[in-house]
Short mmCIF file of N, CA, C and O in Angstrom, two decimals:
data_model
loop_
_atom_site.label_atom_id
_atom_site.label_comp_id
_atom_site.label_asym_id
_atom_site.label_seq_id
_atom_site.Cartn_x
_atom_site.Cartn_y
_atom_site.Cartn_z
N UNK A 1 -79.38 -121.77 -133.42
CA UNK A 1 -78.67 -121.59 -132.18
C UNK A 1 -79.62 -121.84 -131.02
O UNK A 1 -80.70 -121.30 -130.98
N UNK A 2 -79.16 -122.67 -130.09
CA UNK A 2 -79.98 -122.94 -128.92
C UNK A 2 -79.07 -123.33 -127.76
O UNK A 2 -77.87 -123.51 -127.94
N UNK A 3 -79.65 -123.47 -126.60
CA UNK A 3 -78.88 -123.85 -125.41
C UNK A 3 -79.10 -125.31 -125.03
O UNK A 3 -78.67 -125.73 -123.96
N UNK A 4 -79.70 -126.09 -125.90
CA UNK A 4 -80.00 -127.50 -125.59
C UNK A 4 -78.73 -128.29 -125.27
O UNK A 4 -78.67 -128.98 -124.26
N UNK A 5 -77.71 -128.20 -126.12
CA UNK A 5 -76.46 -128.94 -125.88
C UNK A 5 -75.78 -128.45 -124.60
O UNK A 5 -75.29 -129.25 -123.81
N UNK A 6 -75.76 -127.15 -124.40
CA UNK A 6 -75.15 -126.58 -123.19
C UNK A 6 -75.81 -127.16 -121.95
O UNK A 6 -75.13 -127.64 -121.04
N UNK A 7 -77.11 -127.14 -121.91
CA UNK A 7 -77.84 -127.62 -120.72
C UNK A 7 -77.74 -129.12 -120.54
O UNK A 7 -77.68 -129.62 -119.41
N UNK A 8 -77.73 -129.88 -121.62
CA UNK A 8 -77.69 -131.34 -121.50
C UNK A 8 -76.35 -131.84 -120.97
O UNK A 8 -76.27 -132.94 -120.44
N UNK A 9 -75.30 -131.04 -121.09
CA UNK A 9 -73.97 -131.44 -120.61
C UNK A 9 -73.72 -131.10 -119.15
O UNK A 9 -72.67 -131.45 -118.61
N UNK A 10 -74.63 -130.40 -118.50
CA UNK A 10 -74.38 -129.88 -117.16
C UNK A 10 -75.43 -130.30 -116.14
O UNK A 10 -76.61 -130.37 -116.45
N UNK A 11 -74.97 -130.51 -114.91
CA UNK A 11 -75.86 -130.74 -113.78
C UNK A 11 -75.82 -129.46 -112.95
O UNK A 11 -74.87 -129.21 -112.21
N UNK A 12 -76.83 -128.61 -113.10
CA UNK A 12 -76.81 -127.30 -112.47
C UNK A 12 -76.97 -127.35 -110.94
O UNK A 12 -76.78 -126.34 -110.27
N UNK A 13 -77.26 -128.53 -110.40
CA UNK A 13 -77.25 -128.69 -108.94
C UNK A 13 -75.81 -128.83 -108.45
O UNK A 13 -75.53 -128.63 -107.27
N UNK A 14 -74.90 -129.17 -109.36
CA UNK A 14 -73.50 -129.40 -108.99
C UNK A 14 -72.54 -128.32 -109.47
O UNK A 14 -71.51 -128.08 -108.86
N UNK A 15 -72.83 -127.67 -110.58
CA UNK A 15 -71.91 -126.69 -111.15
C UNK A 15 -72.40 -125.26 -110.90
O UNK A 15 -73.61 -125.02 -110.88
N UNK A 16 -71.48 -124.32 -110.70
CA UNK A 16 -71.88 -122.93 -110.48
C UNK A 16 -72.18 -122.17 -111.77
O UNK A 16 -72.51 -120.99 -111.74
N UNK A 17 -72.09 -122.83 -112.91
CA UNK A 17 -72.34 -122.16 -114.19
C UNK A 17 -73.79 -121.69 -114.29
O UNK A 17 -74.69 -122.33 -113.75
N UNK A 18 -74.02 -120.59 -114.98
CA UNK A 18 -75.40 -120.09 -115.10
C UNK A 18 -76.24 -120.96 -116.03
O UNK A 18 -75.76 -121.42 -117.06
N UNK A 19 -77.50 -121.16 -115.65
CA UNK A 19 -78.44 -121.86 -116.52
C UNK A 19 -78.71 -120.99 -117.74
O UNK A 19 -78.64 -121.44 -118.87
N UNK A 20 -79.00 -119.72 -117.50
CA UNK A 20 -79.21 -118.75 -118.57
C UNK A 20 -80.43 -119.04 -119.41
O UNK A 20 -81.15 -120.01 -119.21
N UNK A 21 -80.66 -118.15 -120.35
CA UNK A 21 -81.77 -118.33 -121.29
C UNK A 21 -81.42 -117.63 -122.59
O UNK A 21 -80.57 -116.74 -122.62
N UNK A 22 -82.07 -118.05 -123.66
CA UNK A 22 -81.89 -117.37 -124.94
C UNK A 22 -82.55 -116.01 -124.86
O UNK A 22 -83.58 -115.86 -124.23
N UNK A 23 -81.97 -115.06 -125.49
CA UNK A 23 -82.53 -113.71 -125.52
C UNK A 23 -82.88 -113.37 -126.96
O UNK A 23 -82.12 -112.69 -127.65
N UNK A 24 -83.99 -113.92 -127.42
CA UNK A 24 -84.41 -113.70 -128.81
C UNK A 24 -84.53 -112.21 -129.10
O UNK A 24 -85.02 -111.44 -128.28
N UNK A 25 -84.05 -111.82 -130.26
CA UNK A 25 -84.11 -110.43 -130.66
C UNK A 25 -82.99 -109.58 -130.06
O UNK A 25 -82.91 -108.39 -130.32
N UNK A 26 -82.11 -110.20 -129.26
CA UNK A 26 -81.02 -109.44 -128.66
C UNK A 26 -80.04 -108.99 -129.73
O UNK A 26 -79.66 -109.76 -130.61
N UNK A 27 -79.65 -107.76 -129.67
CA UNK A 27 -78.65 -107.21 -130.60
C UNK A 27 -77.35 -106.93 -129.85
O UNK A 27 -76.54 -106.12 -130.27
N UNK A 28 -77.16 -107.61 -128.72
CA UNK A 28 -75.95 -107.44 -127.94
C UNK A 28 -74.73 -107.74 -128.80
O UNK A 28 -74.71 -108.69 -129.56
N UNK A 29 -73.71 -106.91 -128.70
CA UNK A 29 -72.48 -107.09 -129.46
C UNK A 29 -71.31 -107.22 -128.49
O UNK A 29 -70.37 -106.46 -128.52
N UNK A 30 -71.41 -108.22 -127.59
CA UNK A 30 -70.33 -108.45 -126.63
C UNK A 30 -69.52 -109.66 -127.04
O UNK A 30 -69.98 -110.53 -127.78
N UNK A 31 -68.30 -109.71 -126.53
CA UNK A 31 -67.46 -110.90 -126.67
C UNK A 31 -66.77 -111.13 -125.34
O UNK A 31 -66.67 -110.23 -124.50
N UNK A 32 -66.31 -112.34 -125.14
CA UNK A 32 -65.52 -112.67 -123.96
C UNK A 32 -64.48 -113.71 -124.36
O UNK A 32 -64.74 -114.56 -125.22
N UNK A 33 -63.30 -113.60 -123.76
CA UNK A 33 -62.28 -114.63 -123.85
C UNK A 33 -62.08 -115.13 -122.44
O UNK A 33 -61.83 -114.34 -121.52
N UNK A 34 -62.24 -116.44 -122.26
CA UNK A 34 -62.09 -117.03 -120.94
C UNK A 34 -60.94 -118.04 -120.95
O UNK A 34 -60.85 -118.87 -121.85
N UNK A 35 -60.07 -117.91 -119.97
CA UNK A 35 -58.99 -118.88 -119.78
C UNK A 35 -59.60 -120.05 -119.02
O UNK A 35 -60.19 -119.86 -117.96
N UNK A 36 -59.50 -121.25 -119.59
CA UNK A 36 -60.18 -122.41 -119.03
C UNK A 36 -59.15 -123.51 -118.77
O UNK A 36 -58.66 -124.15 -119.70
N UNK A 37 -58.82 -123.69 -117.50
CA UNK A 37 -57.85 -124.71 -117.11
C UNK A 37 -58.60 -126.00 -116.79
O UNK A 37 -58.86 -126.33 -115.65
N UNK A 38 -59.00 -126.68 -117.85
CA UNK A 38 -59.75 -127.93 -117.73
C UNK A 38 -58.77 -129.09 -117.86
O UNK A 38 -57.63 -128.98 -117.40
N UNK A 39 -59.17 -130.19 -118.50
CA UNK A 39 -58.24 -131.31 -118.68
C UNK A 39 -57.00 -130.85 -119.44
O UNK A 39 -55.91 -131.37 -119.26
N UNK A 40 -57.17 -129.85 -120.30
CA UNK A 40 -56.06 -129.17 -120.97
C UNK A 40 -56.33 -127.67 -120.92
O UNK A 40 -57.46 -127.24 -121.14
N UNK A 41 -55.30 -126.90 -120.64
CA UNK A 41 -55.44 -125.45 -120.64
C UNK A 41 -55.77 -124.97 -122.05
O UNK A 41 -55.10 -125.35 -123.01
N UNK A 42 -56.80 -124.15 -122.16
CA UNK A 42 -57.18 -123.56 -123.45
C UNK A 42 -57.91 -122.26 -123.17
O UNK A 42 -58.14 -121.90 -122.02
N UNK A 43 -58.27 -121.57 -124.22
CA UNK A 43 -59.04 -120.34 -124.10
C UNK A 43 -60.34 -120.52 -124.86
O UNK A 43 -60.35 -121.12 -125.94
N UNK A 44 -61.43 -120.01 -124.30
CA UNK A 44 -62.73 -120.05 -124.95
C UNK A 44 -63.05 -118.65 -125.46
O UNK A 44 -62.97 -117.69 -124.70
N UNK A 45 -63.38 -118.55 -126.74
CA UNK A 45 -63.79 -117.29 -127.33
C UNK A 45 -65.28 -117.35 -127.55
O UNK A 45 -65.79 -118.31 -128.14
N UNK A 46 -66.01 -116.36 -127.06
CA UNK A 46 -67.46 -116.35 -127.16
C UNK A 46 -67.91 -115.00 -127.70
O UNK A 46 -67.41 -113.96 -127.28
N UNK A 47 -68.86 -115.07 -128.63
CA UNK A 47 -69.32 -113.89 -129.36
C UNK A 47 -70.85 -113.88 -129.34
O UNK A 47 -71.48 -114.86 -129.75
N UNK A 48 -71.44 -112.80 -128.85
CA UNK A 48 -72.91 -112.72 -128.80
C UNK A 48 -73.47 -112.69 -130.21
O UNK A 48 -73.05 -111.89 -131.05
N UNK A 49 -74.41 -113.58 -130.46
CA UNK A 49 -75.08 -113.66 -131.76
C UNK A 49 -76.43 -114.34 -131.57
O UNK A 49 -76.49 -115.43 -131.00
N UNK A 50 -77.48 -113.70 -132.00
CA UNK A 50 -78.81 -114.28 -131.98
C UNK A 50 -79.26 -114.73 -130.58
O UNK A 50 -79.87 -115.78 -130.43
N UNK A 51 -78.92 -113.95 -129.56
CA UNK A 51 -79.41 -114.22 -128.22
C UNK A 51 -78.62 -115.21 -127.39
O UNK A 51 -79.02 -115.56 -126.29
N UNK A 52 -77.48 -115.70 -127.91
CA UNK A 52 -76.61 -116.62 -127.18
C UNK A 52 -75.16 -116.21 -127.43
O UNK A 52 -74.89 -115.31 -128.22
N UNK A 53 -74.24 -116.90 -126.78
CA UNK A 53 -72.82 -116.72 -127.06
C UNK A 53 -72.36 -117.86 -127.95
O UNK A 53 -72.28 -119.01 -127.50
N UNK A 54 -72.10 -117.57 -129.23
CA UNK A 54 -71.48 -118.56 -130.11
C UNK A 54 -70.08 -118.77 -129.55
O UNK A 54 -69.41 -117.82 -129.15
N UNK A 55 -69.61 -120.03 -129.48
CA UNK A 55 -68.39 -120.34 -128.74
C UNK A 55 -67.41 -121.20 -129.51
O UNK A 55 -67.82 -122.08 -130.28
N UNK A 56 -66.11 -120.94 -129.25
CA UNK A 56 -65.02 -121.70 -129.84
C UNK A 56 -63.98 -121.95 -128.75
O UNK A 56 -63.75 -121.11 -127.90
N UNK A 57 -63.32 -123.11 -128.81
CA UNK A 57 -62.19 -123.41 -127.94
C UNK A 57 -60.92 -123.24 -128.76
O UNK A 57 -60.82 -123.77 -129.87
N UNK A 58 -59.98 -122.48 -128.21
CA UNK A 58 -58.70 -122.22 -128.89
C UNK A 58 -57.57 -122.79 -128.03
O UNK A 58 -57.22 -122.20 -127.01
N UNK A 59 -57.02 -123.94 -128.43
CA UNK A 59 -55.99 -124.60 -127.61
C UNK A 59 -54.75 -123.75 -127.34
O UNK A 59 -54.18 -123.81 -126.27
N UNK A 60 -54.33 -122.95 -128.30
CA UNK A 60 -53.11 -122.16 -128.12
C UNK A 60 -53.38 -120.76 -127.58
O UNK A 60 -52.46 -120.02 -127.28
N UNK A 61 -54.62 -120.39 -127.49
CA UNK A 61 -54.95 -119.07 -126.96
C UNK A 61 -54.83 -117.98 -128.00
O UNK A 61 -54.47 -118.22 -129.14
N UNK A 62 -55.14 -116.76 -127.59
CA UNK A 62 -55.12 -115.63 -128.53
C UNK A 62 -53.70 -115.20 -128.87
O UNK A 62 -52.76 -115.46 -128.13
N UNK A 63 -53.57 -114.52 -130.00
CA UNK A 63 -52.29 -113.98 -130.44
C UNK A 63 -52.47 -112.51 -130.78
O UNK A 63 -53.52 -112.09 -131.26
N UNK A 64 -51.45 -111.73 -130.56
CA UNK A 64 -51.48 -110.31 -130.91
C UNK A 64 -51.08 -110.08 -132.37
O UNK A 64 -51.17 -108.97 -132.87
N UNK A 65 -50.65 -111.13 -133.05
CA UNK A 65 -50.20 -111.02 -134.42
C UNK A 65 -51.32 -111.48 -135.36
O UNK A 65 -51.64 -112.67 -135.40
N UNK A 66 -51.91 -110.57 -136.15
CA UNK A 66 -53.01 -110.96 -137.04
C UNK A 66 -52.61 -111.96 -138.11
O UNK A 66 -53.46 -112.62 -138.69
N UNK A 67 -51.31 -112.11 -138.37
CA UNK A 67 -50.85 -113.07 -139.38
C UNK A 67 -50.81 -114.50 -138.83
O UNK A 67 -50.76 -115.46 -139.60
N UNK A 68 -50.84 -114.65 -137.51
CA UNK A 68 -50.82 -115.99 -136.91
C UNK A 68 -52.11 -116.73 -137.25
O UNK A 68 -53.19 -116.16 -137.19
N UNK A 69 -51.96 -117.99 -137.57
CA UNK A 69 -53.12 -118.83 -137.80
C UNK A 69 -53.11 -119.91 -136.73
O UNK A 69 -52.09 -120.53 -136.46
N UNK A 70 -54.25 -120.12 -136.10
CA UNK A 70 -54.33 -121.16 -135.08
C UNK A 70 -55.73 -121.77 -135.10
O UNK A 70 -56.67 -121.18 -135.61
N UNK A 71 -55.81 -122.93 -134.53
CA UNK A 71 -57.05 -123.69 -134.50
C UNK A 71 -58.04 -123.11 -133.49
O UNK A 71 -57.66 -122.73 -132.39
N UNK A 72 -59.29 -123.04 -133.87
CA UNK A 72 -60.39 -122.72 -132.97
C UNK A 72 -61.53 -123.67 -133.32
O UNK A 72 -61.96 -123.73 -134.46
N UNK A 73 -61.96 -124.45 -132.36
CA UNK A 73 -62.97 -125.48 -132.58
C UNK A 73 -64.32 -124.99 -132.05
O UNK A 73 -64.44 -124.60 -130.89
N UNK A 74 -65.33 -125.01 -132.91
CA UNK A 74 -66.68 -124.57 -132.51
C UNK A 74 -67.19 -125.50 -131.44
O UNK A 74 -67.10 -126.73 -131.54
N UNK A 75 -67.72 -124.92 -130.37
CA UNK A 75 -68.33 -125.69 -129.28
C UNK A 75 -69.79 -125.26 -129.16
O UNK A 75 -70.28 -124.46 -129.95
N UNK A 76 -70.47 -125.79 -128.17
CA UNK A 76 -71.89 -125.48 -128.01
C UNK A 76 -72.10 -124.02 -127.64
O UNK A 76 -71.25 -123.41 -127.00
N UNK A 77 -73.24 -123.49 -128.04
CA UNK A 77 -73.62 -122.13 -127.65
C UNK A 77 -73.77 -122.06 -126.13
O UNK A 77 -74.16 -123.04 -125.49
N UNK A 78 -73.46 -120.89 -125.57
CA UNK A 78 -73.59 -120.64 -124.14
C UNK A 78 -74.55 -119.47 -123.94
O UNK A 78 -74.69 -118.62 -124.82
N UNK A 79 -75.18 -119.38 -122.77
CA UNK A 79 -76.06 -118.24 -122.51
C UNK A 79 -75.26 -116.95 -122.37
O UNK A 79 -74.08 -116.97 -121.98
N UNK A 80 -75.88 -115.82 -122.67
CA UNK A 80 -75.20 -114.52 -122.54
C UNK A 80 -74.64 -114.31 -121.14
O UNK A 80 -73.60 -113.68 -120.96
N UNK A 81 -75.32 -114.85 -120.12
CA UNK A 81 -74.88 -114.70 -118.73
C UNK A 81 -73.48 -115.30 -118.51
O UNK A 81 -72.78 -114.92 -117.58
N UNK A 82 -73.08 -116.23 -119.38
CA UNK A 82 -71.78 -116.89 -119.22
C UNK A 82 -70.62 -115.93 -119.45
O UNK A 82 -69.49 -116.18 -119.03
N UNK A 83 -70.87 -114.80 -120.10
CA UNK A 83 -69.80 -113.84 -120.39
C UNK A 83 -69.12 -113.35 -119.12
O UNK A 83 -67.94 -113.01 -119.15
N UNK A 84 -69.83 -113.32 -118.00
CA UNK A 84 -69.23 -112.84 -116.75
C UNK A 84 -68.93 -113.98 -115.78
O UNK A 84 -68.54 -113.73 -114.63
N UNK A 85 -69.07 -115.22 -116.24
CA UNK A 85 -68.84 -116.36 -115.36
C UNK A 85 -67.35 -116.56 -115.11
O UNK A 85 -66.54 -116.63 -116.03
N UNK A 86 -67.01 -116.64 -113.83
CA UNK A 86 -65.69 -117.06 -113.38
C UNK A 86 -65.93 -118.00 -112.21
O UNK A 86 -66.84 -117.78 -111.41
N UNK A 87 -65.14 -119.04 -112.13
CA UNK A 87 -65.30 -119.96 -111.02
C UNK A 87 -64.65 -121.29 -111.32
O UNK A 87 -63.96 -121.46 -112.32
N UNK A 88 -64.91 -122.22 -110.43
CA UNK A 88 -64.36 -123.57 -110.56
C UNK A 88 -65.50 -124.53 -110.85
O UNK A 88 -66.44 -124.64 -110.04
N UNK A 89 -65.42 -125.20 -111.98
CA UNK A 89 -66.38 -126.25 -112.32
C UNK A 89 -65.87 -127.51 -111.61
O UNK A 89 -64.71 -127.90 -111.81
N UNK A 90 -66.68 -128.12 -110.75
CA UNK A 90 -66.20 -129.22 -109.91
C UNK A 90 -65.76 -130.45 -110.71
O UNK A 90 -66.26 -130.71 -111.81
N UNK A 91 -64.85 -131.24 -110.11
CA UNK A 91 -64.44 -132.50 -110.73
C UNK A 91 -65.66 -133.38 -111.02
O UNK A 91 -66.62 -133.38 -110.26
N UNK A 92 -65.61 -134.09 -112.12
CA UNK A 92 -66.71 -134.96 -112.52
C UNK A 92 -67.76 -134.26 -113.36
O UNK A 92 -68.62 -134.90 -113.93
N UNK A 93 -67.70 -132.93 -113.43
CA UNK A 93 -68.65 -132.16 -114.23
C UNK A 93 -68.01 -131.85 -115.59
O UNK A 93 -66.79 -131.75 -115.71
N UNK A 94 -68.84 -131.64 -116.59
CA UNK A 94 -68.38 -131.28 -117.93
C UNK A 94 -67.54 -130.01 -117.86
O UNK A 94 -67.96 -129.02 -117.29
N UNK A 95 -66.32 -130.06 -118.40
CA UNK A 95 -65.44 -128.89 -118.41
C UNK A 95 -64.81 -128.59 -117.06
O UNK A 95 -64.41 -127.45 -116.81
N UNK A 96 -64.72 -129.60 -116.19
CA UNK A 96 -64.19 -129.39 -114.84
C UNK A 96 -62.87 -128.63 -114.86
O UNK A 96 -61.99 -128.92 -115.66
N UNK A 97 -62.77 -127.63 -114.01
CA UNK A 97 -61.56 -126.83 -113.90
C UNK A 97 -61.90 -125.37 -113.67
O UNK A 97 -63.06 -125.00 -113.55
N UNK A 98 -60.87 -124.54 -113.65
CA UNK A 98 -61.02 -123.12 -113.35
C UNK A 98 -61.30 -122.33 -114.62
O UNK A 98 -60.63 -122.50 -115.64
N UNK A 99 -62.30 -121.45 -114.55
CA UNK A 99 -62.65 -120.55 -115.66
C UNK A 99 -62.41 -119.12 -115.17
O UNK A 99 -62.92 -118.73 -114.12
N UNK A 100 -61.61 -118.36 -115.94
CA UNK A 100 -61.33 -116.96 -115.61
C UNK A 100 -61.62 -116.08 -116.82
O UNK A 100 -61.29 -116.46 -117.95
N UNK A 101 -62.24 -114.93 -116.60
CA UNK A 101 -62.44 -113.97 -117.68
C UNK A 101 -61.08 -113.34 -117.99
O UNK A 101 -60.46 -112.75 -117.11
N UNK A 102 -60.63 -113.51 -119.21
CA UNK A 102 -59.34 -112.98 -119.65
C UNK A 102 -59.51 -111.64 -120.36
O UNK A 102 -58.70 -110.75 -120.25
N UNK A 103 -60.61 -111.50 -121.11
CA UNK A 103 -60.94 -110.23 -121.76
C UNK A 103 -62.45 -110.21 -122.00
O UNK A 103 -63.06 -111.23 -122.26
N UNK A 104 -63.02 -109.02 -121.90
CA UNK A 104 -64.46 -108.84 -122.07
C UNK A 104 -64.66 -107.47 -122.69
O UNK A 104 -64.01 -106.51 -122.30
N UNK A 105 -65.53 -107.40 -123.69
CA UNK A 105 -65.77 -106.11 -124.31
C UNK A 105 -66.86 -106.18 -125.35
O UNK A 105 -67.69 -107.09 -125.34
N UNK A 106 -66.81 -105.23 -126.25
CA UNK A 106 -67.79 -105.16 -127.34
C UNK A 106 -67.08 -105.40 -128.66
O UNK A 106 -65.85 -105.30 -128.74
N UNK A 107 -67.86 -105.73 -129.68
CA UNK A 107 -67.28 -105.88 -131.00
C UNK A 107 -68.10 -105.09 -132.02
O UNK A 107 -69.27 -104.82 -131.82
N UNK A 108 -67.42 -104.72 -133.09
CA UNK A 108 -68.06 -104.06 -134.22
C UNK A 108 -68.00 -105.00 -135.41
O UNK A 108 -67.00 -105.68 -135.62
N UNK A 109 -69.06 -104.99 -136.19
CA UNK A 109 -69.08 -105.79 -137.41
C UNK A 109 -68.40 -105.02 -138.54
O UNK A 109 -68.58 -103.81 -138.67
N UNK A 110 -67.64 -105.73 -139.36
CA UNK A 110 -67.00 -105.11 -140.52
C UNK A 110 -67.93 -105.12 -141.73
O UNK A 110 -67.71 -104.36 -142.67
N UNK A 111 -68.93 -105.99 -141.71
CA UNK A 111 -69.93 -106.06 -142.78
C UNK A 111 -71.26 -105.57 -142.24
O UNK A 111 -71.51 -105.63 -141.04
N UNK A 112 -72.11 -105.14 -143.13
CA UNK A 112 -73.43 -104.68 -142.72
C UNK A 112 -74.43 -105.84 -142.74
O UNK A 112 -75.52 -105.72 -143.28
N UNK A 113 -74.01 -106.97 -142.18
CA UNK A 113 -74.87 -108.15 -142.03
C UNK A 113 -74.75 -108.63 -140.60
O UNK A 113 -73.66 -108.66 -140.05
N UNK A 114 -75.85 -109.04 -139.98
CA UNK A 114 -75.78 -109.52 -138.60
C UNK A 114 -74.91 -110.78 -138.49
O UNK A 114 -74.77 -111.54 -139.46
N UNK A 115 -74.34 -111.01 -137.31
CA UNK A 115 -73.45 -112.16 -137.14
C UNK A 115 -74.12 -113.50 -137.44
O UNK A 115 -73.49 -114.40 -137.99
N UNK A 116 -75.41 -113.61 -137.12
CA UNK A 116 -76.09 -114.89 -137.37
C UNK A 116 -76.20 -115.21 -138.86
O UNK A 116 -76.39 -116.36 -139.24
N UNK A 117 -76.07 -114.22 -139.72
CA UNK A 117 -76.03 -114.46 -141.17
C UNK A 117 -74.62 -114.80 -141.63
O UNK A 117 -74.45 -115.49 -142.62
N UNK A 118 -73.61 -114.31 -140.93
CA UNK A 118 -72.23 -114.54 -141.33
C UNK A 118 -71.68 -115.88 -140.82
O UNK A 118 -70.92 -116.55 -141.51
N UNK A 119 -72.05 -116.27 -139.60
CA UNK A 119 -71.49 -117.46 -138.98
C UNK A 119 -71.68 -118.75 -139.77
O UNK A 119 -70.75 -119.55 -139.86
N UNK A 120 -72.85 -119.01 -140.37
CA UNK A 120 -73.00 -120.26 -141.12
C UNK A 120 -72.00 -120.40 -142.28
O UNK A 120 -71.66 -121.50 -142.67
N UNK A 121 -71.51 -119.29 -142.79
CA UNK A 121 -70.51 -119.34 -143.86
C UNK A 121 -69.11 -119.60 -143.36
O UNK A 121 -68.18 -119.74 -144.15
N UNK A 122 -68.93 -119.65 -142.03
CA UNK A 122 -67.64 -119.98 -141.46
C UNK A 122 -66.69 -118.81 -141.31
O UNK A 122 -65.52 -118.99 -140.97
N UNK A 123 -67.18 -117.61 -141.52
CA UNK A 123 -66.31 -116.44 -141.40
C UNK A 123 -67.15 -115.25 -140.95
O UNK A 123 -68.26 -115.04 -141.43
N UNK A 124 -66.57 -114.47 -140.04
CA UNK A 124 -67.24 -113.26 -139.59
C UNK A 124 -66.18 -112.18 -139.41
O UNK A 124 -65.12 -112.44 -138.82
N UNK A 125 -66.43 -111.03 -139.96
CA UNK A 125 -65.48 -109.92 -139.86
C UNK A 125 -65.87 -109.02 -138.70
O UNK A 125 -66.95 -108.45 -138.70
N UNK A 126 -64.97 -108.90 -137.71
CA UNK A 126 -65.24 -108.09 -136.52
C UNK A 126 -63.99 -107.34 -136.08
O UNK A 126 -62.86 -107.72 -136.43
N UNK A 127 -64.19 -106.32 -135.31
CA UNK A 127 -63.13 -105.62 -134.59
C UNK A 127 -63.50 -105.70 -133.11
O UNK A 127 -64.61 -105.32 -132.73
N UNK A 128 -62.56 -106.19 -132.30
CA UNK A 128 -62.81 -106.33 -130.87
C UNK A 128 -62.40 -105.07 -130.14
O UNK A 128 -61.36 -104.48 -130.44
N UNK A 129 -63.21 -104.67 -129.18
CA UNK A 129 -62.90 -103.53 -128.31
C UNK A 129 -62.92 -104.04 -126.88
O UNK A 129 -63.93 -103.96 -126.20
N UNK A 130 -61.79 -104.61 -126.44
CA UNK A 130 -61.72 -105.25 -125.14
C UNK A 130 -61.07 -104.38 -124.11
O UNK A 130 -60.67 -103.27 -124.34
#
């Protein structure tokens, strides 16, 4: 996990997004759901793991029904500072459009393994406290 892809896609002189940094050794257990009205409206789900926010784009957004299955596409890691980012990414910039925090909170692991060990397997058991 690194912020290389995140930083290479952005011109921080033009976008209000945080540059951020990796927080090695961070045991932060936060998550954020951001409503992102970019070229297509979608929701971004971000989960703190290994000093960054592991991130997914969910085109249909969250559901209150645990039986619902929907697509979530893994995107580049974001800095932890991005959890509180709200604003407008200017036209011509990567992800241009309005970003709003839709939910923010902490999560609990269902397994006694850190998230960075679970994520490579494609599944992580959590309970969100938003």
